[in-house]
PDB file of C-alpha atoms in Angstrom:
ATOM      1  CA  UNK X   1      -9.173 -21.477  32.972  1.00  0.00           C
ATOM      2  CA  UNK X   2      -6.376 -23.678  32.732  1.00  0.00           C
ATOM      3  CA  UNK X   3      -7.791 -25.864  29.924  1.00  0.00           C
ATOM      4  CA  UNK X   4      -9.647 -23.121  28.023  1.00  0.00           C
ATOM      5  CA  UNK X   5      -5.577 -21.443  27.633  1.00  0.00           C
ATOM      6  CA  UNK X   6      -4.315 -24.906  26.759  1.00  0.00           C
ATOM      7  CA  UNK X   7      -6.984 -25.594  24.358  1.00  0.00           C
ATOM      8  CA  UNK X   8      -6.682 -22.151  22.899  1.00  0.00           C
ATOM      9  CA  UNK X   9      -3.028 -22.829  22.494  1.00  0.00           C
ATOM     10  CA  UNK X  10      -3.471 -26.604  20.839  1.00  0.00           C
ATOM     11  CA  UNK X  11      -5.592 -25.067  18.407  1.00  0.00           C
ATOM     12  CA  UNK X  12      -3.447 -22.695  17.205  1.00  0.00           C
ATOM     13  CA  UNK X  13      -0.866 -25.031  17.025  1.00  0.00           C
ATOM     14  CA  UNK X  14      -2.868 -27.165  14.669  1.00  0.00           C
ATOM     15  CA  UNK X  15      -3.912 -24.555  12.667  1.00  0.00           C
ATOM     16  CA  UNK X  16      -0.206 -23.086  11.985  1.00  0.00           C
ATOM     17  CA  UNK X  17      -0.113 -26.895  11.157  1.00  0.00           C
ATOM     18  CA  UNK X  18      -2.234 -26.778   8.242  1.00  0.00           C
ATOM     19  CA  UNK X  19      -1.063 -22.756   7.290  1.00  0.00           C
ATOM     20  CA  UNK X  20       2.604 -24.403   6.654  1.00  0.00           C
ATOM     21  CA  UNK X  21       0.946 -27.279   4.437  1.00  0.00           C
ATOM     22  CA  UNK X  22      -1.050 -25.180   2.984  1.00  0.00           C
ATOM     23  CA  UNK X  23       2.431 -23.330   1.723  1.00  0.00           C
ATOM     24  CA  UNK X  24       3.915 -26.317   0.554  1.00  0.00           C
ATOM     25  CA  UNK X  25       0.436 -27.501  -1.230  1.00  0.00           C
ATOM     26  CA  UNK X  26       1.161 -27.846  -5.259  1.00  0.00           C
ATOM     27  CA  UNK X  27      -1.006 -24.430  -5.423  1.00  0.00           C
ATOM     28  CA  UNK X  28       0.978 -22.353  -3.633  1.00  0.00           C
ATOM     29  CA  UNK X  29       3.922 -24.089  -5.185  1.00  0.00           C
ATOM     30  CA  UNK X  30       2.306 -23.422  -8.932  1.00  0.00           C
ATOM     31  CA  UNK X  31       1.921 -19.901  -7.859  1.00  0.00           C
ATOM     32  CA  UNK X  32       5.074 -19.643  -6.719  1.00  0.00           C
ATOM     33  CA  UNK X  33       6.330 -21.097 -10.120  1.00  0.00           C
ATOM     34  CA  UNK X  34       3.894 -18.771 -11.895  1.00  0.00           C
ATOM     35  CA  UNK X  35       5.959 -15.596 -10.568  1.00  0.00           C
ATOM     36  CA  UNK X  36       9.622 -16.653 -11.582  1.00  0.00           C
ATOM     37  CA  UNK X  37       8.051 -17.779 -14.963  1.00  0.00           C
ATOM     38  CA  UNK X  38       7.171 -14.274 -15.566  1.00  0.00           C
ATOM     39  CA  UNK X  39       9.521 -11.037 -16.339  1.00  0.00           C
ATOM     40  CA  UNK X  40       6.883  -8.066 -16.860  1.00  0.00           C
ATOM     41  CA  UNK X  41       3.904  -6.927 -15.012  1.00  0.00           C
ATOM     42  CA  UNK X  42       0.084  -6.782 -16.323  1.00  0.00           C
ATOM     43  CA  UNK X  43       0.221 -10.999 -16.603  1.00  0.00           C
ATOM     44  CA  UNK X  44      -1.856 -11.628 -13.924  1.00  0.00           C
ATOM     45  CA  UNK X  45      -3.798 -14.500 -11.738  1.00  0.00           C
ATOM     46  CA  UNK X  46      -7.264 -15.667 -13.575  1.00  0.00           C
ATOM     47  CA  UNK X  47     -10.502 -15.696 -12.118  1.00  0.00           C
ATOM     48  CA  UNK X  48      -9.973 -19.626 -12.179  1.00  0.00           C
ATOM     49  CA  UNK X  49      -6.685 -19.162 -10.063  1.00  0.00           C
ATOM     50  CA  UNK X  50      -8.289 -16.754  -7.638  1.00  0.00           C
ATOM     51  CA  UNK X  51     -11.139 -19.324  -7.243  1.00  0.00           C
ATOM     52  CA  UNK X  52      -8.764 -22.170  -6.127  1.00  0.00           C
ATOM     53  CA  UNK X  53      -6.106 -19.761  -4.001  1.00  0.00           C
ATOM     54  CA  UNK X  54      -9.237 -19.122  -1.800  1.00  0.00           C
ATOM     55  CA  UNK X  55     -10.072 -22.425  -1.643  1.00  0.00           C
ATOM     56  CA  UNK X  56      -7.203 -23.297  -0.555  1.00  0.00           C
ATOM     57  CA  UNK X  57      -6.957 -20.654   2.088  1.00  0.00           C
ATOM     58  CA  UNK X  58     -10.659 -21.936   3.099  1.00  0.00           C
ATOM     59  CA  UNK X  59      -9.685 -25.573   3.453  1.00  0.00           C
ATOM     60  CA  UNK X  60      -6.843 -24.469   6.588  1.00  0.00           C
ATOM     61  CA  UNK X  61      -9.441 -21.595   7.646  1.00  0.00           C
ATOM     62  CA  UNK X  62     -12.890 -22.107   6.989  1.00  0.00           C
ATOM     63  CA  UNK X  63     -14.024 -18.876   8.774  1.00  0.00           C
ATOM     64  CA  UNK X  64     -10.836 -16.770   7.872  1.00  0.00           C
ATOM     65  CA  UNK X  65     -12.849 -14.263   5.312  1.00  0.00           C
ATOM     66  CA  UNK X  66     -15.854 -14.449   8.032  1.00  0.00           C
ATOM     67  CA  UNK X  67     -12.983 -13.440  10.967  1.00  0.00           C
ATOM     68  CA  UNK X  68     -11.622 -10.787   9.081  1.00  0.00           C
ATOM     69  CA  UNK X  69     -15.204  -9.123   7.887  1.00  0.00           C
ATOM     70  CA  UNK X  70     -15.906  -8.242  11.669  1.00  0.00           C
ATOM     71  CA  UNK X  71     -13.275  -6.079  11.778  1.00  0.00           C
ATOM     72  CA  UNK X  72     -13.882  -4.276   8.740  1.00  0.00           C
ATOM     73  CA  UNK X  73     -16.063  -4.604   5.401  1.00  0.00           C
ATOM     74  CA  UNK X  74     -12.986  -5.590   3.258  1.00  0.00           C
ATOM     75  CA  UNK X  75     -13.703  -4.540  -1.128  1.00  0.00           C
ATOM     76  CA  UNK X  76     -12.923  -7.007  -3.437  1.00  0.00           C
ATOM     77  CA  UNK X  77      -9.223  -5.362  -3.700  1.00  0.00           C
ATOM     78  CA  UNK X  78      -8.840  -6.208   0.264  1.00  0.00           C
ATOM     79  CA  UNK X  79      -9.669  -9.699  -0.058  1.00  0.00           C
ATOM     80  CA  UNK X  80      -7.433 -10.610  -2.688  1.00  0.00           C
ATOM     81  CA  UNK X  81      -4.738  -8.582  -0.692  1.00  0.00           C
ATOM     82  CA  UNK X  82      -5.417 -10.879   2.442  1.00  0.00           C
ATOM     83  CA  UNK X  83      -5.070 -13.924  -0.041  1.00  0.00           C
ATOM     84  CA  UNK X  84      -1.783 -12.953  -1.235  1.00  0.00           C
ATOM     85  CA  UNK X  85      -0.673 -12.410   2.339  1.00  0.00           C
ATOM     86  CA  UNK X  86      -1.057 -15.741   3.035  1.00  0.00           C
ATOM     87  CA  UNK X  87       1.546 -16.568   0.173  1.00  0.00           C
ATOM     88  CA  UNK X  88       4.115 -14.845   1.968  1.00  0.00           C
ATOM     89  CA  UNK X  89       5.910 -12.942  -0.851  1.00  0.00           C
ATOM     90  CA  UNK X  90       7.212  -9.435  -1.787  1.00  0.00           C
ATOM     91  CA  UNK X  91       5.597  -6.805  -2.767  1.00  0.00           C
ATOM     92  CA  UNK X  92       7.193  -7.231  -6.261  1.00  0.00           C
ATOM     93  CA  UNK X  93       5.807 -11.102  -7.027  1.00  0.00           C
ATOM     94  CA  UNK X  94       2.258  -9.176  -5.557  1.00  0.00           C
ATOM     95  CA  UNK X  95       2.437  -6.707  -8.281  1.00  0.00           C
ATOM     96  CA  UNK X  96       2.984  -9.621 -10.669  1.00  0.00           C
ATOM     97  CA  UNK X  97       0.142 -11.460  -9.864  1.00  0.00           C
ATOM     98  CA  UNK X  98      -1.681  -8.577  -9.559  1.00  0.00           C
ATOM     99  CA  UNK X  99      -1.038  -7.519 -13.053  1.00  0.00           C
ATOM    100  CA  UNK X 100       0.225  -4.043 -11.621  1.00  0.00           C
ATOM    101  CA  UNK X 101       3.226  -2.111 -10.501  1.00  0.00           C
ATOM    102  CA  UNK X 102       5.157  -2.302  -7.116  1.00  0.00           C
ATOM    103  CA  UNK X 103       3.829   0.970  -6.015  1.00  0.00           C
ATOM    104  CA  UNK X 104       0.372   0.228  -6.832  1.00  0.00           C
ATOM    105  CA  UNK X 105       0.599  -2.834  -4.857  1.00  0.00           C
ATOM    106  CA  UNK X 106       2.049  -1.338  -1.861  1.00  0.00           C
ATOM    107  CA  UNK X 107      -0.379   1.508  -1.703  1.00  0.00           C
ATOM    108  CA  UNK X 108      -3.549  -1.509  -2.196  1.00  0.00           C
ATOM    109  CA  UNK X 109      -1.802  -3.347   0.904  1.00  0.00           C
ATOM    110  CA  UNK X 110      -1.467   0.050   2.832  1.00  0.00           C
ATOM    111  CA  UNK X 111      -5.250   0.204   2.019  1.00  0.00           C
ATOM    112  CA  UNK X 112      -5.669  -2.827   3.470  1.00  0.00           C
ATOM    113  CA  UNK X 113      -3.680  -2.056   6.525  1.00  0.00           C
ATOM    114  CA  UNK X 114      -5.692   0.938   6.965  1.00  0.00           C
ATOM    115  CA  UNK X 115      -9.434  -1.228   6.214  1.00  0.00           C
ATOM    116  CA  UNK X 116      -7.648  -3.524   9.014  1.00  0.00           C
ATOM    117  CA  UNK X 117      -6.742  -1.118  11.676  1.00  0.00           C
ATOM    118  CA  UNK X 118      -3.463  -2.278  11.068  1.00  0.00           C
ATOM    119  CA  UNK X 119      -1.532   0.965  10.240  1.00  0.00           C
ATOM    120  CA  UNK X 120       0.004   1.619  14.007  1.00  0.00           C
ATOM    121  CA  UNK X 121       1.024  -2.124  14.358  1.00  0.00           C
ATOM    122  CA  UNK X 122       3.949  -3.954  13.526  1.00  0.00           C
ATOM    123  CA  UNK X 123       1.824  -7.025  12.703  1.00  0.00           C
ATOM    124  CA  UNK X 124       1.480  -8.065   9.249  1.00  0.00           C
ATOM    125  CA  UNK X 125      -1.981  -8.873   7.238  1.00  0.00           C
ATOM    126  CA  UNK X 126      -1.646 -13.099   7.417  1.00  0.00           C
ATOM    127  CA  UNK X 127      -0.301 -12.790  11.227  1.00  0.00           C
ATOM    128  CA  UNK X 128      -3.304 -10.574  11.779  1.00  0.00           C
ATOM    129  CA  UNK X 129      -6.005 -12.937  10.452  1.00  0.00           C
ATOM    130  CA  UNK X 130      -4.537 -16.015  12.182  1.00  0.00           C
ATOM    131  CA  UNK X 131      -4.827 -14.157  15.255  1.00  0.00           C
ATOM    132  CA  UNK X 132      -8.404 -13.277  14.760  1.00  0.00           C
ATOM    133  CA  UNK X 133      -9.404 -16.808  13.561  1.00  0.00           C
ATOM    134  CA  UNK X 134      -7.314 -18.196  16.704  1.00  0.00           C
ATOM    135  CA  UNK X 135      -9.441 -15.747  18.972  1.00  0.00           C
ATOM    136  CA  UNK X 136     -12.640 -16.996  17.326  1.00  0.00           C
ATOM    137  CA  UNK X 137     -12.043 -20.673  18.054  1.00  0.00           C
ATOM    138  CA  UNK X 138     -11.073 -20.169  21.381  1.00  0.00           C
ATOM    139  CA  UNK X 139     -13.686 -21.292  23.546  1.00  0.00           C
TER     140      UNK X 139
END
């Protein structure tokens, strides 16, 4: 029991390993860069920039979109929600990349919340899918 706790617990040590390079990675940072370069809403990520923020995510979490799904059948919307969550940024800089307004983007993460079973909990969207990809590799 002992091992299985401190195996559990060296995992998710390695894996908040790889989430903090993934937020210094030069995609995150161009992001990043992408949002103070721009003043107005409705300039939004690319289909091309989507592709490689989820590769990114994928390449700390393999199984994160897989972890997530058993909870709840996320919509498009959701997914790119949970993406942004992992960029750790207001709900301003989501609007931006978004290409919508701050309310629009709070009320699509309250959605997500909601498609999460998240809306009585204190715990955010990114600390909610590390948790469930730490509880799937536990062995």
């Amino acid at each position: 029991m002992k091992s299985s706790k401190k195996l559990f617990q060296t995992q998710k040590e390695v894996f908040l390993l790889k989430y903090e390079k993934l937020q210094h990675s030069t995609h995150f940072l161009k992001l990043k860069e992408h949002l103070n370069s721009k003043e107005k809403y409705g300039q939004m990520l690319s289909e091309q920039d989507w592709e490689n923020l989820k590769e990114q995510i994928d390449s700390i979490c393999p199984n994160w979109q897989a972890a997530v799904q058993e909870c709840a059948l996320l919509k498009k919307a959701e997914i790119e929600t949970c993406c942004l969550s992992f960029l750790n940024i207001s709900i301003k800089s989501e609007a931006i990349l978004l290409g919508i307004n701050p309310d629009s983007a709070n009320k699509r993460r309250l959605r997500t919340r909601q498609a999460l079973k998240l809306t009585n909990s204190k715990t955010g969207i990114c600390e909610f899918i590390i948790q469930k990809i730490s509880e799937n590799t536990a062995v």
